[in-house]
PDB file of C-alpha atoms in Angstrom:
ATOM      1  CA  UNK A   1     127.892  84.108 174.595  1.00 41.00           C
ATOM      2  CA  UNK A   2     128.995  85.996 171.537  1.00 43.00           C
ATOM      3  CA  UNK A   3     132.520  86.739 170.424  1.00 44.00           C
ATOM      4  CA  UNK A   4     131.628  90.142 168.924  1.00 46.00           C
ATOM      5  CA  UNK A   5     133.699  93.120 169.959  1.00 46.00           C
ATOM      6  CA  UNK A   6     132.950  96.804 169.623  1.00 49.00           C
ATOM      7  CA  UNK A   7     136.285  98.404 168.702  1.00 56.00           C
ATOM      8  CA  UNK A   8     138.958  97.538 166.116  1.00 57.00           C
ATOM      9  CA  UNK A   9     141.556  97.264 168.898  1.00 57.00           C
ATOM     10  CA  UNK A  10     139.368  94.644 170.587  1.00 60.00           C
ATOM     11  CA  UNK A  11     139.282  92.466 167.500  1.00 66.00           C
ATOM     12  CA  UNK A  12     143.008  92.976 166.933  1.00 68.00           C
ATOM     13  CA  UNK A  13     143.867  92.020 170.512  1.00 73.00           C
ATOM     14  CA  UNK A  14     141.528  89.029 170.553  1.00 72.00           C
ATOM     15  CA  UNK A  15     143.010  87.823 167.257  1.00 75.00           C
ATOM     16  CA  UNK A  16     146.506  88.107 168.696  1.00 78.00           C
ATOM     17  CA  UNK A  17     145.479  86.197 171.814  1.00 82.00           C
ATOM     18  CA  UNK A  18     143.805  83.487 169.734  1.00 80.00           C
ATOM     19  CA  UNK A  19     147.238  82.353 168.537  1.00 83.00           C
ATOM     20  CA  UNK A  20     148.471  80.021 171.307  1.00 88.00           C
ATOM     21  CA  UNK A  21     152.191  80.656 170.754  1.00 89.00           C
ATOM     22  CA  UNK A  22     151.820  84.459 170.803  1.00 88.00           C
ATOM     23  CA  UNK A  23     149.399  84.328 173.710  1.00 90.00           C
ATOM     24  CA  UNK A  24     151.890  82.154 175.586  1.00 93.00           C
ATOM     25  CA  UNK A  25     154.689  84.651 174.929  1.00 92.00           C
ATOM     26  CA  UNK A  26     152.577  87.574 176.119  1.00 91.00           C
ATOM     27  CA  UNK A  27     151.367  85.765 179.233  1.00 94.00           C
ATOM     28  CA  UNK A  28     154.865  84.606 180.164  1.00 95.00           C
ATOM     29  CA  UNK A  29     156.227  88.127 179.751  1.00 94.00           C
ATOM     30  CA  UNK A  30     153.435  89.927 181.609  1.00 93.00           C
ATOM     31  CA  UNK A  31     152.276  87.640 184.393  1.00 96.00           C
ATOM     32  CA  UNK A  32     154.281  87.687 187.630  1.00 96.00           C
ATOM     33  CA  UNK A  33     157.246  85.323 187.783  1.00 97.00           C
ATOM     34  CA  UNK A  34     155.584  83.626 190.771  1.00 97.00           C
ATOM     35  CA  UNK A  35     152.907  82.461 188.292  1.00 97.00           C
ATOM     36  CA  UNK A  36     154.967  81.810 185.163  1.00 97.00           C
ATOM     37  CA  UNK A  37     157.575  79.659 186.896  1.00 98.00           C
ATOM     38  CA  UNK A  38     154.849  77.032 187.380  1.00 98.00           C
ATOM     39  CA  UNK A  39     153.554  77.031 183.799  1.00 97.00           C
ATOM     40  CA  UNK A  40     154.419  74.004 181.683  1.00 96.00           C
ATOM     41  CA  UNK A  41     156.095  74.529 178.311  1.00 95.00           C
ATOM     42  CA  UNK A  42     152.833  73.678 176.534  1.00 94.00           C
ATOM     43  CA  UNK A  43     151.188  76.665 174.831  1.00 93.00           C
ATOM     44  CA  UNK A  44     147.982  77.900 176.471  1.00 95.00           C
ATOM     45  CA  UNK A  45     144.767  76.544 175.001  1.00 92.00           C
ATOM     46  CA  UNK A  46     142.346  79.370 174.090  1.00 88.00           C
ATOM     47  CA  UNK A  47     138.806  78.673 175.268  1.00 86.00           C
ATOM     48  CA  UNK A  48     135.953  79.968 173.125  1.00 77.00           C
ATOM     49  CA  UNK A  49     133.719  81.506 175.772  1.00 70.00           C
ATOM     50  CA  UNK A  50     133.482  85.162 176.748  1.00 67.00           C
ATOM     51  CA  UNK A  51     132.349  86.092 180.242  1.00 68.00           C
ATOM     52  CA  UNK A  52     131.954  89.841 179.790  1.00 63.00           C
ATOM     53  CA  UNK A  53     128.434  91.058 180.484  1.00 63.00           C
ATOM     54  CA  UNK A  54     126.591  92.148 177.315  1.00 66.00           C
ATOM     55  CA  UNK A  55     126.151  95.678 178.729  1.00 63.00           C
ATOM     56  CA  UNK A  56     129.917  96.097 179.147  1.00 54.00           C
ATOM     57  CA  UNK A  57     131.098  94.767 175.785  1.00 56.00           C
ATOM     58  CA  UNK A  58     131.764  98.251 174.412  1.00 55.00           C
ATOM     59  CA  UNK A  59     134.400  98.736 177.128  1.00 53.00           C
ATOM     60  CA  UNK A  60     135.740  95.228 177.774  1.00 57.00           C
ATOM     61  CA  UNK A  61     136.581  92.018 175.984  1.00 74.00           C
ATOM     62  CA  UNK A  62     138.225  88.907 177.332  1.00 81.00           C
ATOM     63  CA  UNK A  63     140.050  85.690 176.600  1.00 86.00           C
ATOM     64  CA  UNK A  64     140.264  82.563 178.749  1.00 89.00           C
ATOM     65  CA  UNK A  65     143.101  80.038 178.449  1.00 93.00           C
ATOM     66  CA  UNK A  66     143.483  76.549 179.851  1.00 93.00           C
ATOM     67  CA  UNK A  67     147.052  75.822 180.925  1.00 96.00           C
ATOM     68  CA  UNK A  68     148.983  73.018 182.562  1.00 96.00           C
ATOM     69  CA  UNK A  69     151.376  73.566 185.419  1.00 97.00           C
ATOM     70  CA  UNK A  70     154.763  71.892 185.720  1.00 98.00           C
ATOM     71  CA  UNK A  71     153.126  69.636 188.326  1.00 96.00           C
ATOM     72  CA  UNK A  72     150.441  68.504 185.868  1.00 95.00           C
ATOM     73  CA  UNK A  73     147.579  70.539 187.316  1.00 95.00           C
ATOM     74  CA  UNK A  74     144.992  72.171 185.081  1.00 94.00           C
ATOM     75  CA  UNK A  75     144.528  75.892 185.607  1.00 96.00           C
ATOM     76  CA  UNK A  76     143.146  78.911 183.781  1.00 95.00           C
ATOM     77  CA  UNK A  77     144.566  82.282 182.831  1.00 95.00           C
ATOM     78  CA  UNK A  78     141.914  84.945 182.298  1.00 90.00           C
ATOM     79  CA  UNK A  79     142.749  88.103 180.332  1.00 89.00           C
ATOM     80  CA  UNK A  80     140.336  91.026 180.644  1.00 85.00           C
ATOM     81  CA  UNK A  81     140.980  93.702 178.021  1.00 80.00           C
ATOM     82  CA  UNK A  82     139.805  97.179 179.068  1.00 76.00           C
ATOM     83  CA  UNK A  83     139.137  99.729 176.335  1.00 69.00           C
ATOM     84  CA  UNK A  84     137.994 102.742 178.297  1.00 70.00           C
ATOM     85  CA  UNK A  85     139.806 106.063 178.057  1.00 72.00           C
ATOM     86  CA  UNK A  86     140.399 105.927 181.817  1.00 81.00           C
ATOM     87  CA  UNK A  87     140.687 102.992 184.240  1.00 87.00           C
ATOM     88  CA  UNK A  88     137.509 101.563 185.724  1.00 87.00           C
ATOM     89  CA  UNK A  89     137.673 101.604 189.518  1.00 92.00           C
ATOM     90  CA  UNK A  90     135.274  98.631 189.635  1.00 93.00           C
ATOM     91  CA  UNK A  91     137.369  96.274 187.502  1.00 92.00           C
ATOM     92  CA  UNK A  92     138.026  94.064 190.566  1.00 95.00           C
ATOM     93  CA  UNK A  93     134.277  93.586 190.989  1.00 95.00           C
ATOM     94  CA  UNK A  94     133.923  92.748 187.307  1.00 90.00           C
ATOM     95  CA  UNK A  95     136.789  90.258 187.548  1.00 94.00           C
ATOM     96  CA  UNK A  96     135.197  88.554 190.542  1.00 95.00           C
ATOM     97  CA  UNK A  97     131.933  88.134 188.654  1.00 91.00           C
ATOM     98  CA  UNK A  98     133.710  86.716 185.595  1.00 90.00           C
ATOM     99  CA  UNK A  99     135.824  84.354 187.711  1.00 94.00           C
ATOM    100  CA  UNK A 100     132.659  83.029 189.350  1.00 93.00           C
ATOM    101  CA  UNK A 101     131.073  82.513 185.909  1.00 90.00           C
ATOM    102  CA  UNK A 102     134.164  80.603 184.760  1.00 91.00           C
ATOM    103  CA  UNK A 103     133.962  78.369 187.837  1.00 94.00           C
ATOM    104  CA  UNK A 104     130.225  77.809 187.374  1.00 92.00           C
ATOM    105  CA  UNK A 105     130.829  76.655 183.812  1.00 90.00           C
ATOM    106  CA  UNK A 106     133.750  74.485 184.925  1.00 93.00           C
ATOM    107  CA  UNK A 107     131.580  72.913 187.627  1.00 94.00           C
ATOM    108  CA  UNK A 108     128.946  71.935 185.034  1.00 92.00           C
ATOM    109  CA  UNK A 109     131.676  70.073 183.152  1.00 91.00           C
ATOM    110  CA  UNK A 110     133.206  68.616 186.349  1.00 94.00           C
ATOM    111  CA  UNK A 111     130.284  67.904 188.726  1.00 96.00           C
ATOM    112  CA  UNK A 112     132.276  65.465 190.889  1.00 97.00           C
ATOM    113  CA  UNK A 113     135.099  67.883 191.673  1.00 96.00           C
ATOM    114  CA  UNK A 114     137.054  67.862 194.919  1.00 96.00           C
ATOM    115  CA  UNK A 115     139.138  70.987 194.329  1.00 96.00           C
ATOM    116  CA  UNK A 116     138.630  74.030 192.132  1.00 96.00           C
ATOM    117  CA  UNK A 117     141.105  74.976 189.410  1.00 96.00           C
ATOM    118  CA  UNK A 118     143.269  78.043 189.888  1.00 96.00           C
ATOM    119  CA  UNK A 119     142.316  81.053 187.768  1.00 96.00           C
ATOM    120  CA  UNK A 120     144.869  83.836 187.449  1.00 96.00           C
ATOM    121  CA  UNK A 121     143.450  87.088 186.049  1.00 95.00           C
ATOM    122  CA  UNK A 122     145.396  89.668 184.030  1.00 94.00           C
ATOM    123  CA  UNK A 123     144.005  93.083 183.094  1.00 93.00           C
ATOM    124  CA  UNK A 124     145.193  94.447 179.759  1.00 88.00           C
ATOM    125  CA  UNK A 125     144.606  98.214 179.593  1.00 88.00           C
ATOM    126  CA  UNK A 126     145.271 100.596 176.722  1.00 83.00           C
ATOM    127  CA  UNK A 127     143.326 103.718 177.657  1.00 83.00           C
ATOM    128  CA  UNK A 128     144.477 107.324 177.417  1.00 83.00           C
ATOM    129  CA  UNK A 129     144.910 107.880 181.178  1.00 88.00           C
ATOM    130  CA  UNK A 130     147.426 106.055 183.371  1.00 90.00           C
ATOM    131  CA  UNK A 131     146.203 103.159 185.494  1.00 92.00           C
ATOM    132  CA  UNK A 132     146.361 104.489 189.075  1.00 93.00           C
ATOM    133  CA  UNK A 133     143.858 102.299 190.927  1.00 93.00           C
ATOM    134  CA  UNK A 134     144.947  99.482 193.257  1.00 96.00           C
ATOM    135  CA  UNK A 135     145.137  96.083 191.596  1.00 95.00           C
ATOM    136  CA  UNK A 136     143.353  94.106 194.274  1.00 96.00           C
ATOM    137  CA  UNK A 137     139.735  93.365 195.012  1.00 97.00           C
ATOM    138  CA  UNK A 138     139.760  94.411 198.674  1.00 97.00           C
ATOM    139  CA  UNK A 139     140.267  98.093 197.858  1.00 95.00           C
ATOM    140  CA  UNK A 140     136.588  98.096 196.813  1.00 97.00           C
ATOM    141  CA  UNK A 141     135.361  96.801 200.174  1.00 97.00           C
ATOM    142  CA  UNK A 142     134.363  99.259 202.902  1.00 97.00           C
ATOM    143  CA  UNK A 143     135.390  97.330 206.007  1.00 96.00           C
ATOM    144  CA  UNK A 144     137.072  97.765 209.347  1.00 97.00           C
ATOM    145  CA  UNK A 145     140.825  97.179 209.134  1.00 96.00           C
ATOM    146  CA  UNK A 146     140.632  94.243 211.572  1.00 97.00           C
ATOM    147  CA  UNK A 147     138.102  92.488 209.342  1.00 98.00           C
ATOM    148  CA  UNK A 148     140.263  92.470 206.228  1.00 95.00           C
ATOM    149  CA  UNK A 149     142.113  89.195 206.957  1.00 96.00           C
ATOM    150  CA  UNK A 150     138.725  87.441 206.915  1.00 98.00           C
ATOM    151  CA  UNK A 151     137.418  88.953 203.706  1.00 98.00           C
ATOM    152  CA  UNK A 152     137.735  87.754 200.137  1.00 97.00           C
ATOM    153  CA  UNK A 153     140.678  89.296 198.321  1.00 97.00           C
ATOM    154  CA  UNK A 154     142.689  88.629 195.193  1.00 97.00           C
ATOM    155  CA  UNK A 155     145.236  90.579 193.214  1.00 96.00           C
ATOM    156  CA  UNK A 156     145.461  90.957 189.484  1.00 96.00           C
ATOM    157  CA  UNK A 157     148.406  92.140 187.429  1.00 96.00           C
ATOM    158  CA  UNK A 158     147.697  95.073 185.121  1.00 94.00           C
ATOM    159  CA  UNK A 159     149.476  95.634 181.818  1.00 92.00           C
ATOM    160  CA  UNK A 160     149.047  99.347 181.075  1.00 91.00           C
ATOM    161  CA  UNK A 161     150.345  99.705 177.515  1.00 89.00           C
ATOM    162  CA  UNK A 162     150.668 103.461 177.941  1.00 87.00           C
ATOM    163  CA  UNK A 163     153.243 102.960 180.699  1.00 90.00           C
ATOM    164  CA  UNK A 164     155.491 100.524 178.819  1.00 91.00           C
ATOM    165  CA  UNK A 165     158.230 101.969 176.563  1.00 91.00           C
ATOM    166  CA  UNK A 166     158.173 100.656 172.976  1.00 88.00           C
ATOM    167  CA  UNK A 167     161.408  98.737 173.468  1.00 89.00           C
ATOM    168  CA  UNK A 168     159.981  96.921 176.508  1.00 91.00           C
ATOM    169  CA  UNK A 169     156.632  95.868 175.061  1.00 91.00           C
ATOM    170  CA  UNK A 170     158.004  92.408 174.304  1.00 91.00           C
ATOM    171  CA  UNK A 171     161.256  90.576 173.718  1.00 93.00           C
ATOM    172  CA  UNK A 172     159.648  89.097 170.604  1.00 90.00           C
ATOM    173  CA  UNK A 173     159.682  91.491 167.599  1.00 90.00           C
ATOM    174  CA  UNK A 174     156.354  90.384 166.122  1.00 87.00           C
ATOM    175  CA  UNK A 175     154.577  90.539 169.474  1.00 88.00           C
ATOM    176  CA  UNK A 176     156.173  93.938 170.146  1.00 89.00           C
ATOM    177  CA  UNK A 177     154.731  95.183 166.833  1.00 87.00           C
ATOM    178  CA  UNK A 178     151.270  93.852 167.662  1.00 84.00           C
ATOM    179  CA  UNK A 179     151.306  95.448 171.106  1.00 86.00           C
ATOM    180  CA  UNK A 180     152.540  98.728 169.632  1.00 84.00           C
ATOM    181  CA  UNK A 181     149.651  98.665 167.174  1.00 81.00           C
ATOM    182  CA  UNK A 182     147.212  98.202 170.067  1.00 78.00           C
ATOM    183  CA  UNK A 183     148.410 101.494 171.559  1.00 73.00           C
ATOM    184  CA  UNK A 184     147.574 103.622 168.540  1.00 60.00           C
TER     185      UNK A 184
END
């Protein structure tokens, strides 16, 4: 899969996320505390693959990181960068497809697996309109209420750059500048 991106912001964001220390800062600041408290102090390892469908590359780019937990487990953090002017209601469906592709690739490299690695997704959005759609997969499923406990669901944090004041973009000045530049 290619690493080409369609917009200057895409390239800028992917470059920023290719630096493990900066990526680690951003992920620690923007993922839920229930996730970050289990991350080891090691910087995330950027993986080279992209899982975004060729047809969607003008609107999305992505970055996958391998991380270690404080308990020594391997896991992945998946950042999907959305570049549309308004949020895509089907982003949960896209995430599910990309997560499955990540696991399929992982399985090829680990054919004798007993347990799958955790993959935590994060959506990075910098469109013109506010992100107002639910950040969970199940909102896309048309099902009876009583069925929902038995259906696949996952949540994903969303970083909407348009909603974050300049002073709260990051505690780190350089990262704050980079994120501010992504908004323009």
